[in-house]
PDB file of C-alpha atoms in Angstrom:
ATOM      1  CA  MET A   1      49.672 193.249 173.984  1.00 36.00           C
ATOM      2  CA  THR A   2      48.753 190.255 176.137  1.00 39.00           C
ATOM      3  CA  GLU A   3      45.575 190.630 178.159  1.00 65.00           C
ATOM      4  CA  GLN A   4      45.896 190.276 181.906  1.00 78.00           C
ATOM      5  CA  PRO A   5      44.310 187.108 183.314  1.00 84.00           C
ATOM      6  CA  ALA A   6      41.083 187.431 185.252  1.00 90.00           C
ATOM      7  CA  THR A   7      41.496 188.003 188.977  1.00 95.00           C
ATOM      8  CA  SER A   8      37.887 187.577 190.192  1.00 98.00           C
ATOM      9  CA  ILE A   9      35.441 184.746 189.631  1.00 98.00           C
ATOM     10  CA  ALA A  10      32.940 187.117 187.992  1.00 98.00           C
ATOM     11  CA  GLU A  11      35.554 188.410 185.550  1.00 98.00           C
ATOM     12  CA  ALA A  12      36.584 184.834 184.755  1.00 98.00           C
ATOM     13  CA  CYS A  13      32.993 183.693 184.185  1.00 98.00           C
ATOM     14  CA  ARG A  14      32.420 186.661 181.910  1.00 98.00           C
ATOM     15  CA  GLU A  15      35.460 185.658 179.847  1.00 98.00           C
ATOM     16  CA  VAL A  16      33.942 182.227 179.210  1.00 98.00           C
ATOM     17  CA  LEU A  17      30.585 183.737 178.260  1.00 98.00           C
ATOM     18  CA  THR A  18      32.102 186.277 175.855  1.00 98.00           C
ATOM     19  CA  THR A  19      34.286 183.740 174.013  1.00 98.00           C
ATOM     20  CA  PRO A  20      32.472 182.610 170.832  1.00 97.00           C
ATOM     21  CA  ALA A  21      34.583 179.857 169.253  1.00 97.00           C
ATOM     22  CA  PRO A  22      33.874 176.389 170.689  1.00 97.00           C
ATOM     23  CA  VAL A  23      37.529 175.347 171.140  1.00 97.00           C
ATOM     24  CA  ALA A  24      38.423 178.678 172.743  1.00 98.00           C
ATOM     25  CA  LYS A  25      35.327 178.599 174.980  1.00 98.00           C
ATOM     26  CA  LEU A  26      36.207 175.095 176.183  1.00 98.00           C
ATOM     27  CA  LYS A  27      39.792 176.144 176.897  1.00 97.00           C
ATOM     28  CA  ALA A  28      38.520 179.163 178.814  1.00 98.00           C
ATOM     29  CA  ALA A  29      36.116 176.986 180.829  1.00 98.00           C
ATOM     30  CA  ARG A  30      38.893 174.579 181.789  1.00 98.00           C
ATOM     31  CA  ARG A  31      41.268 177.431 182.612  1.00 98.00           C
ATOM     32  CA  VAL A  32      38.728 179.116 184.882  1.00 98.00           C
ATOM     33  CA  ALA A  33      37.819 175.855 186.619  1.00 98.00           C
ATOM     34  CA  ARG A  34      41.499 175.136 187.279  1.00 98.00           C
ATOM     35  CA  ALA A  35      42.192 178.679 188.529  1.00 98.00           C
ATOM     36  CA  TRP A  36      39.187 178.526 190.872  1.00 98.00           C
ATOM     37  CA  ARG A  37      40.236 175.161 192.302  1.00 97.00           C
ATOM     38  CA  GLN A  38      43.752 176.479 192.876  1.00 97.00           C
ATOM     39  CA  GLY A  39      42.515 179.582 194.708  1.00 97.00           C
ATOM     40  CA  ALA A  40      43.806 181.970 192.030  1.00 97.00           C
ATOM     41  CA  LEU A  41      40.479 183.851 191.685  1.00 98.00           C
ATOM     42  CA  ARG A  42      38.890 186.142 194.247  1.00 98.00           C
ATOM     43  CA  HIS A  43      35.346 185.335 195.401  1.00 98.00           C
ATOM     44  CA  ASP A  44      34.294 188.735 194.092  1.00 97.00           C
ATOM     45  CA  PHE A  45      31.388 189.685 191.840  1.00 97.00           C
ATOM     46  CA  ASP A  46      32.751 192.882 190.331  1.00 95.00           C
ATOM     47  CA  GLN A  47      31.711 192.237 186.725  1.00 95.00           C
ATOM     48  CA  PRO A  48      28.195 191.906 185.257  1.00 97.00           C
ATOM     49  CA  MET A  49      27.348 188.904 183.140  1.00 97.00           C
ATOM     50  CA  PRO A  50      26.460 189.595 179.482  1.00 97.00           C
ATOM     51  CA  VAL A  51      22.815 189.548 178.446  1.00 95.00           C
ATOM     52  CA  LYS A  52      23.661 186.804 175.959  1.00 95.00           C
ATOM     53  CA  PRO A  53      26.789 184.699 175.442  1.00 97.00           C
ATOM     54  CA  ALA A  54      28.988 184.951 172.368  1.00 97.00           C
ATOM     55  CA  TRP A  55      28.500 182.012 169.985  1.00 97.00           C
ATOM     56  CA  PRO A  56      30.012 181.026 166.629  1.00 97.00           C
ATOM     57  CA  PRO A  57      28.223 181.787 163.323  1.00 96.00           C
ATOM     58  CA  ARG A  58      27.411 178.100 162.939  1.00 96.00           C
ATOM     59  CA  PRO A  59      25.363 176.117 163.721  1.00 96.00           C
ATOM     60  CA  GLU A  60      22.465 178.018 162.213  1.00 95.00           C
ATOM     61  CA  LEU A  61      19.956 178.569 165.014  1.00 92.00           C
ATOM     62  CA  LEU A  62      16.320 177.856 164.147  1.00 90.00           C
ATOM     63  CA  PRO A  63      13.036 178.176 166.076  1.00 83.00           C
ATOM     64  CA  PRO A  64      11.855 174.832 167.513  1.00 76.00           C
ATOM     65  CA  GLY A  65       9.082 174.512 164.925  1.00 74.00           C
ATOM     66  CA  LYS A  66      11.547 174.948 162.040  1.00 77.00           C
ATOM     67  CA  MET A  67      13.999 172.257 163.144  1.00 77.00           C
ATOM     68  CA  PRO A  68      14.282 169.371 160.651  1.00 77.00           C
ATOM     69  CA  LYS A  69      13.263 165.943 161.897  1.00 74.00           C
ATOM     70  CA  ARG A  70      16.248 163.951 163.107  1.00 64.00           C
ATOM     71  CA  GLY A  71      15.194 160.529 161.907  1.00 60.00           C
ATOM     72  CA  LYS A  72      15.627 157.266 163.747  1.00 57.00           C
ATOM     73  CA  ALA A  73      18.499 156.791 166.193  1.00 56.00           C
ATOM     74  CA  GLY A  74      19.096 153.366 164.667  1.00 66.00           C
ATOM     75  CA  SER A  75      20.460 154.888 161.454  1.00 86.00           C
ATOM     76  CA  GLU A  76      23.842 156.601 161.284  1.00 88.00           C
ATOM     77  CA  ARG A  77      22.197 159.760 159.964  1.00 91.00           C
ATOM     78  CA  GLY A  78      19.769 159.755 162.884  1.00 91.00           C
ATOM     79  CA  ARG A  79      22.572 159.221 165.403  1.00 94.00           C
ATOM     80  CA  ILE A  80      24.600 162.065 163.907  1.00 95.00           C
ATOM     81  CA  ALA A  81      21.587 164.386 164.131  1.00 95.00           C
ATOM     82  CA  LEU A  82      20.955 163.391 167.748  1.00 95.00           C
ATOM     83  CA  LEU A  83      24.621 163.737 168.737  1.00 97.00           C
ATOM     84  CA  HIS A  84      24.691 167.174 167.084  1.00 97.00           C
ATOM     85  CA  ALA A  85      21.590 168.268 169.006  1.00 95.00           C
ATOM     86  CA  LEU A  86      23.142 167.035 172.255  1.00 97.00           C
ATOM     87  CA  ALA A  87      26.439 168.758 171.459  1.00 98.00           C
ATOM     88  CA  HIS A  88      24.565 172.046 171.087  1.00 97.00           C
ATOM     89  CA  ILE A  89      22.796 171.493 174.401  1.00 96.00           C
ATOM     90  CA  GLU A  90      26.138 170.866 176.103  1.00 97.00           C
ATOM     91  CA  PHE A  91      27.729 173.898 174.415  1.00 98.00           C
ATOM     92  CA  VAL A  92      24.978 176.158 175.741  1.00 97.00           C
ATOM     93  CA  ALA A  93      25.160 174.373 179.104  1.00 97.00           C
ATOM     94  CA  VAL A  94      28.765 175.570 179.496  1.00 98.00           C
ATOM     95  CA  ASP A  95      27.500 179.147 179.342  1.00 98.00           C
ATOM     96  CA  LEU A  96      24.531 178.376 181.607  1.00 98.00           C
ATOM     97  CA  ALA A  97      26.819 177.000 184.316  1.00 98.00           C
ATOM     98  CA  PHE A  98      29.293 179.891 184.256  1.00 98.00           C
ATOM     99  CA  ASP A  99      26.433 182.393 184.098  1.00 98.00           C
ATOM    100  CA  MET A 100      24.879 180.710 187.156  1.00 98.00           C
ATOM    101  CA  ALA A 101      28.127 181.122 189.118  1.00 98.00           C
ATOM    102  CA  GLY A 102      28.930 184.636 187.946  1.00 98.00           C
ATOM    103  CA  ARG A 103      25.408 186.076 188.036  1.00 98.00           C
ATOM    104  CA  PHE A 104      24.084 184.605 191.270  1.00 98.00           C
ATOM    105  CA  GLY A 105      27.128 183.575 193.300  1.00 98.00           C
ATOM    106  CA  ALA A 106      27.122 186.674 195.504  1.00 98.00           C
ATOM    107  CA  GLY A 107      23.829 185.609 197.092  1.00 97.00           C
ATOM    108  CA  PHE A 108      25.013 182.128 198.082  1.00 98.00           C
ATOM    109  CA  PRO A 109      27.837 180.515 200.059  1.00 98.00           C
ATOM    110  CA  ARG A 110      31.165 179.984 198.329  1.00 98.00           C
ATOM    111  CA  ALA A 111      30.251 176.311 197.772  1.00 98.00           C
ATOM    112  CA  PHE A 112      27.614 177.462 195.252  1.00 98.00           C
ATOM    113  CA  VAL A 113      30.395 178.709 192.987  1.00 98.00           C
ATOM    114  CA  ASP A 114      32.372 175.507 193.610  1.00 98.00           C
ATOM    115  CA  ASP A 115      29.431 173.453 192.366  1.00 98.00           C
ATOM    116  CA  TRP A 116      28.562 175.453 189.255  1.00 98.00           C
ATOM    117  CA  ILE A 117      32.157 175.908 188.133  1.00 98.00           C
ATOM    118  CA  SER A 118      32.537 172.130 188.359  1.00 98.00           C
ATOM    119  CA  VAL A 119      29.330 171.762 186.313  1.00 98.00           C
ATOM    120  CA  GLY A 120      30.747 174.105 183.681  1.00 98.00           C
ATOM    121  CA  ALA A 121      33.914 172.016 183.446  1.00 98.00           C
ATOM    122  CA  ASP A 122      31.802 168.861 183.075  1.00 98.00           C
ATOM    123  CA  GLU A 123      29.699 170.393 180.307  1.00 98.00           C
ATOM    124  CA  ALA A 124      32.852 171.442 178.448  1.00 98.00           C
ATOM    125  CA  MET A 125      34.111 167.869 178.652  1.00 98.00           C
ATOM    126  CA  HIS A 126      30.740 166.520 177.480  1.00 98.00           C
ATOM    127  CA  PHE A 127      30.784 168.828 174.460  1.00 98.00           C
ATOM    128  CA  ALA A 128      34.337 167.752 173.576  1.00 98.00           C
ATOM    129  CA  LEU A 129      33.349 164.074 173.725  1.00 98.00           C
ATOM    130  CA  LEU A 130      30.290 164.607 171.537  1.00 98.00           C
ATOM    131  CA  ASP A 131      32.167 166.711 168.995  1.00 97.00           C
ATOM    132  CA  ARG A 132      34.904 164.074 168.810  1.00 98.00           C
ATOM    133  CA  ARG A 133      32.282 161.392 168.180  1.00 98.00           C
ATOM    134  CA  LEU A 134      30.645 163.518 165.480  1.00 98.00           C
ATOM    135  CA  ARG A 135      34.005 163.861 163.741  1.00 98.00           C
ATOM    136  CA  ALA A 136      34.566 160.104 163.947  1.00 97.00           C
ATOM    137  CA  LEU A 137      31.236 159.702 162.133  1.00 96.00           C
ATOM    138  CA  GLY A 138      32.251 162.184 159.431  1.00 97.00           C
ATOM    139  CA  SER A 139      30.444 165.248 160.799  1.00 97.00           C
ATOM    140  CA  PHE A 140      31.198 168.109 163.209  1.00 97.00           C
ATOM    141  CA  TYR A 141      29.483 170.635 165.460  1.00 97.00           C
ATOM    142  CA  GLY A 142      27.971 173.317 163.234  1.00 97.00           C
ATOM    143  CA  ALA A 143      27.252 170.988 160.325  1.00 97.00           C
ATOM    144  CA  LEU A 144      23.520 170.949 161.139  1.00 96.00           C
ATOM    145  CA  PRO A 145      21.069 173.590 162.395  1.00 95.00           C
ATOM    146  CA  ALA A 146      20.373 173.758 166.113  1.00 94.00           C
ATOM    147  CA  HIS A 147      17.602 174.796 168.484  1.00 88.00           C
ATOM    148  CA  ALA A 148      17.508 178.582 168.997  1.00 80.00           C
ATOM    149  CA  GLY A 149      15.497 178.593 172.214  1.00 83.00           C
ATOM    150  CA  LEU A 150      17.933 177.177 174.757  1.00 81.00           C
ATOM    151  CA  TRP A 151      19.077 180.540 176.100  1.00 89.00           C
ATOM    152  CA  GLU A 152      15.522 181.911 176.382  1.00 89.00           C
ATOM    153  CA  THR A 153      15.074 180.299 179.786  1.00 86.00           C
ATOM    154  CA  ALA A 154      18.227 181.989 181.035  1.00 88.00           C
ATOM    155  CA  ALA A 155      17.017 185.352 179.765  1.00 91.00           C
ATOM    156  CA  ARG A 156      13.629 184.942 181.462  1.00 92.00           C
ATOM    157  CA  THR A 157      15.236 184.035 184.805  1.00 95.00           C
ATOM    158  CA  ALA A 158      18.145 186.495 184.773  1.00 96.00           C
ATOM    159  CA  ASP A 159      16.851 188.330 187.861  1.00 96.00           C
ATOM    160  CA  ASP A 160      15.746 185.376 189.989  1.00 97.00           C
ATOM    161  CA  PRO A 161      18.191 182.666 191.101  1.00 98.00           C
ATOM    162  CA  LEU A 162      15.384 180.488 192.428  1.00 98.00           C
ATOM    163  CA  ALA A 163      13.640 180.577 189.056  1.00 97.00           C
ATOM    164  CA  ARG A 164      16.900 179.765 187.254  1.00 97.00           C
ATOM    165  CA  LEU A 165      17.531 176.792 189.572  1.00 98.00           C
ATOM    166  CA  ALA A 166      13.937 175.616 189.264  1.00 97.00           C
ATOM    167  CA  VAL A 167      13.893 175.621 185.480  1.00 95.00           C
ATOM    168  CA  VAL A 168      17.417 174.856 184.262  1.00 96.00           C
ATOM    169  CA  PRO A 169      18.741 172.006 186.427  1.00 97.00           C
ATOM    170  CA  MET A 170      15.402 170.904 187.918  1.00 96.00           C
ATOM    171  CA  VAL A 171      13.407 170.806 184.651  1.00 95.00           C
ATOM    172  CA  LEU A 172      15.674 170.926 181.603  1.00 94.00           C
ATOM    173  CA  GLU A 173      18.543 168.809 182.926  1.00 95.00           C
ATOM    174  CA  ALA A 174      16.143 166.523 184.775  1.00 95.00           C
ATOM    175  CA  ARG A 175      14.453 165.730 181.467  1.00 94.00           C
ATOM    176  CA  GLY A 176      17.779 164.319 180.314  1.00 95.00           C
ATOM    177  CA  LEU A 177      17.622 161.865 183.204  1.00 96.00           C
ATOM    178  CA  ASP A 178      14.258 160.674 181.914  1.00 95.00           C
ATOM    179  CA  VAL A 179      15.157 160.112 178.271  1.00 94.00           C
ATOM    180  CA  THR A 180      18.872 159.278 178.155  1.00 96.00           C
ATOM    181  CA  PRO A 181      18.694 155.618 179.302  1.00 96.00           C
ATOM    182  CA  THR A 182      16.438 154.760 176.350  1.00 95.00           C
ATOM    183  CA  THR A 183      18.761 156.627 173.981  1.00 95.00           C
ATOM    184  CA  VAL A 184      21.769 154.725 175.338  1.00 96.00           C
ATOM    185  CA  MET A 185      19.939 151.464 174.690  1.00 95.00           C
ATOM    186  CA  ARG A 186      19.127 152.486 171.098  1.00 94.00           C
ATOM    187  CA  PHE A 187      22.742 153.405 170.395  1.00 95.00           C
ATOM    188  CA  ARG A 188      23.875 150.036 171.737  1.00 95.00           C
ATOM    189  CA  GLN A 189      21.271 148.213 169.650  1.00 94.00           C
ATOM    190  CA  SER A 190      22.580 150.002 166.560  1.00 93.00           C
ATOM    191  CA  GLY A 191      26.145 148.912 167.358  1.00 94.00           C
ATOM    192  CA  ASP A 192      27.384 152.394 168.342  1.00 95.00           C
ATOM    193  CA  GLU A 193      29.010 151.430 171.636  1.00 97.00           C
ATOM    194  CA  ALA A 194      31.299 154.474 171.587  1.00 97.00           C
ATOM    195  CA  GLY A 195      28.301 156.819 171.376  1.00 97.00           C
ATOM    196  CA  ALA A 196      26.470 154.843 174.064  1.00 97.00           C
ATOM    197  CA  ARG A 197      29.413 155.171 176.476  1.00 98.00           C
ATOM    198  CA  ILE A 198      29.509 158.945 175.972  1.00 98.00           C
ATOM    199  CA  LEU A 199      25.787 159.267 176.667  1.00 98.00           C
ATOM    200  CA  GLN A 200      26.105 157.057 179.747  1.00 98.00           C
ATOM    201  CA  ARG A 201      28.896 159.297 181.073  1.00 98.00           C
ATOM    202  CA  ILE A 202      26.779 162.393 180.505  1.00 98.00           C
ATOM    203  CA  TYR A 203      23.812 160.747 182.219  1.00 98.00           C
ATOM    204  CA  THR A 204      25.879 159.911 185.316  1.00 97.00           C
ATOM    205  CA  ASP A 205      27.229 163.462 185.566  1.00 98.00           C
ATOM    206  CA  GLU A 206      23.800 165.023 185.037  1.00 97.00           C
ATOM    207  CA  ILE A 207      22.441 163.272 188.134  1.00 98.00           C
ATOM    208  CA  ARG A 208      24.987 165.239 190.146  1.00 98.00           C
ATOM    209  CA  HIS A 209      24.156 168.472 188.302  1.00 98.00           C
ATOM    210  CA  VAL A 210      20.445 168.138 189.037  1.00 98.00           C
ATOM    211  CA  ARG A 211      21.294 167.379 192.661  1.00 98.00           C
ATOM    212  CA  PHE A 212      23.294 170.620 192.872  1.00 98.00           C
ATOM    213  CA  GLY A 213      20.277 172.486 191.531  1.00 98.00           C
ATOM    214  CA  THR A 214      17.874 170.826 193.966  1.00 98.00           C
ATOM    215  CA  ASN A 215      20.192 171.318 196.953  1.00 98.00           C
ATOM    216  CA  TRP A 216      20.698 175.030 196.298  1.00 98.00           C
ATOM    217  CA  PHE A 217      17.029 175.562 195.504  1.00 98.00           C
ATOM    218  CA  GLU A 218      16.108 174.034 198.846  1.00 98.00           C
ATOM    219  CA  TRP A 219      18.817 176.064 200.628  1.00 98.00           C
ATOM    220  CA  ALA A 220      17.409 179.307 199.176  1.00 98.00           C
ATOM    221  CA  CYS A 221      13.833 178.275 199.955  1.00 98.00           C
ATOM    222  CA  ALA A 222      14.794 177.564 203.568  1.00 98.00           C
ATOM    223  CA  ALA A 223      16.404 181.008 203.827  1.00 97.00           C
ATOM    224  CA  GLN A 224      13.150 182.591 202.633  1.00 97.00           C
ATOM    225  CA  ARG A 225      10.866 180.189 204.544  1.00 98.00           C
ATOM    226  CA  LEU A 226       9.309 178.836 201.369  1.00 98.00           C
ATOM    227  CA  ASN A 227       8.006 175.320 200.785  1.00 97.00           C
ATOM    228  CA  PRO A 228      10.343 173.979 198.040  1.00 97.00           C
ATOM    229  CA  PRO A 229       7.942 171.767 196.038  1.00 96.00           C
ATOM    230  CA  THR A 230       5.146 174.341 196.181  1.00 96.00           C
ATOM    231  CA  HIS A 231       7.425 177.191 195.170  1.00 97.00           C
ATOM    232  CA  TRP A 232       9.005 175.078 192.413  1.00 96.00           C
ATOM    233  CA  ARG A 233       5.606 174.447 190.872  1.00 94.00           C
ATOM    234  CA  ALA A 234       4.763 178.147 191.006  1.00 95.00           C
ATOM    235  CA  LEU A 235       8.061 179.064 189.336  1.00 95.00           C
ATOM    236  CA  ILE A 236       7.810 176.576 186.483  1.00 92.00           C
ATOM    237  CA  ASP A 237       4.219 177.629 185.852  1.00 91.00           C
ATOM    238  CA  ARG A 238       5.470 181.204 185.543  1.00 93.00           C
ATOM    239  CA  HIS A 239       8.804 180.780 183.755  1.00 91.00           C
ATOM    240  CA  PHE A 240       8.822 177.504 181.815  1.00 88.00           C
ATOM    241  CA  ARG A 241       7.278 177.654 178.351  1.00 78.00           C
ATOM    242  CA  GLY A 242       6.531 174.022 177.846  1.00 76.00           C
ATOM    243  CA  LEU A 243       5.094 170.972 179.531  1.00 75.00           C
ATOM    244  CA  VAL A 244       6.742 168.880 182.218  1.00 80.00           C
ATOM    245  CA  ARG A 245       5.268 165.507 181.424  1.00 80.00           C
ATOM    246  CA  PRO A 246       5.962 161.813 182.014  1.00 82.00           C
ATOM    247  CA  PRO A 247       7.638 159.425 181.639  1.00 86.00           C
ATOM    248  CA  PHE A 248       9.803 160.250 184.660  1.00 92.00           C
ATOM    249  CA  ASN A 249      12.909 158.343 185.685  1.00 95.00           C
ATOM    250  CA  ASP A 250      11.941 157.957 189.339  1.00 93.00           C
ATOM    251  CA  SER A 251      15.201 156.373 190.518  1.00 95.00           C
ATOM    252  CA  ALA A 252      17.520 158.918 188.847  1.00 96.00           C
ATOM    253  CA  ARG A 253      15.392 161.853 189.970  1.00 96.00           C
ATOM    254  CA  THR A 254      15.431 160.544 193.543  1.00 95.00           C
ATOM    255  CA  LEU A 255      19.227 160.216 193.426  1.00 96.00           C
ATOM    256  CA  ALA A 256      19.280 163.857 192.317  1.00 96.00           C
ATOM    257  CA  GLY A 257      17.065 164.900 195.254  1.00 95.00           C
ATOM    258  CA  LEU A 258      14.159 165.658 192.934  1.00 94.00           C
ATOM    259  CA  THR A 259      11.579 163.572 194.779  1.00 93.00           C
ATOM    260  CA  ARG A 260       7.943 162.919 193.879  1.00 92.00           C
ATOM    261  CA  GLU A 261       6.952 165.817 196.119  1.00 93.00           C
ATOM    262  CA  TYR A 262       8.081 168.048 193.247  1.00 92.00           C
ATOM    263  CA  TRP A 263       6.869 166.323 190.118  1.00 85.00           C
ATOM    264  CA  GLY A 264       4.463 163.594 191.224  1.00 82.00           C
ATOM    265  CA  GLY A 265       1.332 165.628 190.535  1.00 72.00           C
ATOM    266  CA  LEU A 266       2.518 166.505 187.036  1.00 69.00           C
ATOM    267  CA  ALA A 267       1.843 162.994 185.799  1.00 53.00           C
ATOM    268  CA  SER A 268      -1.892 163.598 186.137  1.00 45.00           C
ATOM    269  CA  ASP A 269      -1.962 167.293 185.084  1.00 44.00           C
TER     270      ASP A 269
END
C-alpha cells in the first residue's frame, strides 16, 4: 500500500527527519523543498518533530575525544578524512534545517519556513557533492567514523528557537566561514581543484545560511525587546559547550550580518 504524501509542512519535515538512508533522506529533502515552493504543503504545524533523526548504521559515531586524527589535508588520505567529516556535517545539517522549520515555524512568519527549507535543500546538495567526491577518491560516506556530538546542540535547544538560532547558524555554521577559505587553499595547493570548488560552493552558500540565522534571531529579539548581541552572548554561554575563539573571518561574517557587536569581545575572552 502506497503511503499518502505529506500535506502539511510539519508532516513533510518529519518525513525527512525519520528517513535514515542518505540517498532516501536527500530525495525526501528535495521532494519537500519542491512541494513547498509549489504551494503543495499547508503552512500547518500539526506534527511534532522527533527527538532525534533517523540515521544509517554507518558511519560509526564516536565521541569527539575518540575521533582518529585526520592527517594533513595535503595528502589524499587527509583530504578523504576531511571530506568525510564535512559530509557528515552536511548530512546532519539537512536534519537541522528541516527540524528548524518544522519545530519552530509556527512562531515565525511564513518566510522563516521559506528560508530554512531552502537551507535544507542546499545542505542536501552539499552532501551529494561531497559524497560524489569521496567516491571519486575511492571512498564513500560511512567508510570512516564520524563525530557523535553534532545533534547534541539541537537537543539542548529543542525548546528555545532563539537558542537554536544563536548556536547552530550563528556559531557552528559561522565557524565554517572562518576556516573554509584556508581549507580551499590547501586543497588547491595539493592539486585537488574538484574538491576546492565544492568547498568554495559550500562556503558561498553558508554565508547566506548564517545570514538567515542572524536575521531571524534579530527579528525574534526585536519582538521580545531584547538586545541581540547581548542576548546572543548569554545564550551561547548557556547552551554552547565549547569555545568561540578566533581567528574570525570578519568580511564573511559581516556579509552574513554577524557583525563585531556579536563576537568582537570573544577575541580577548
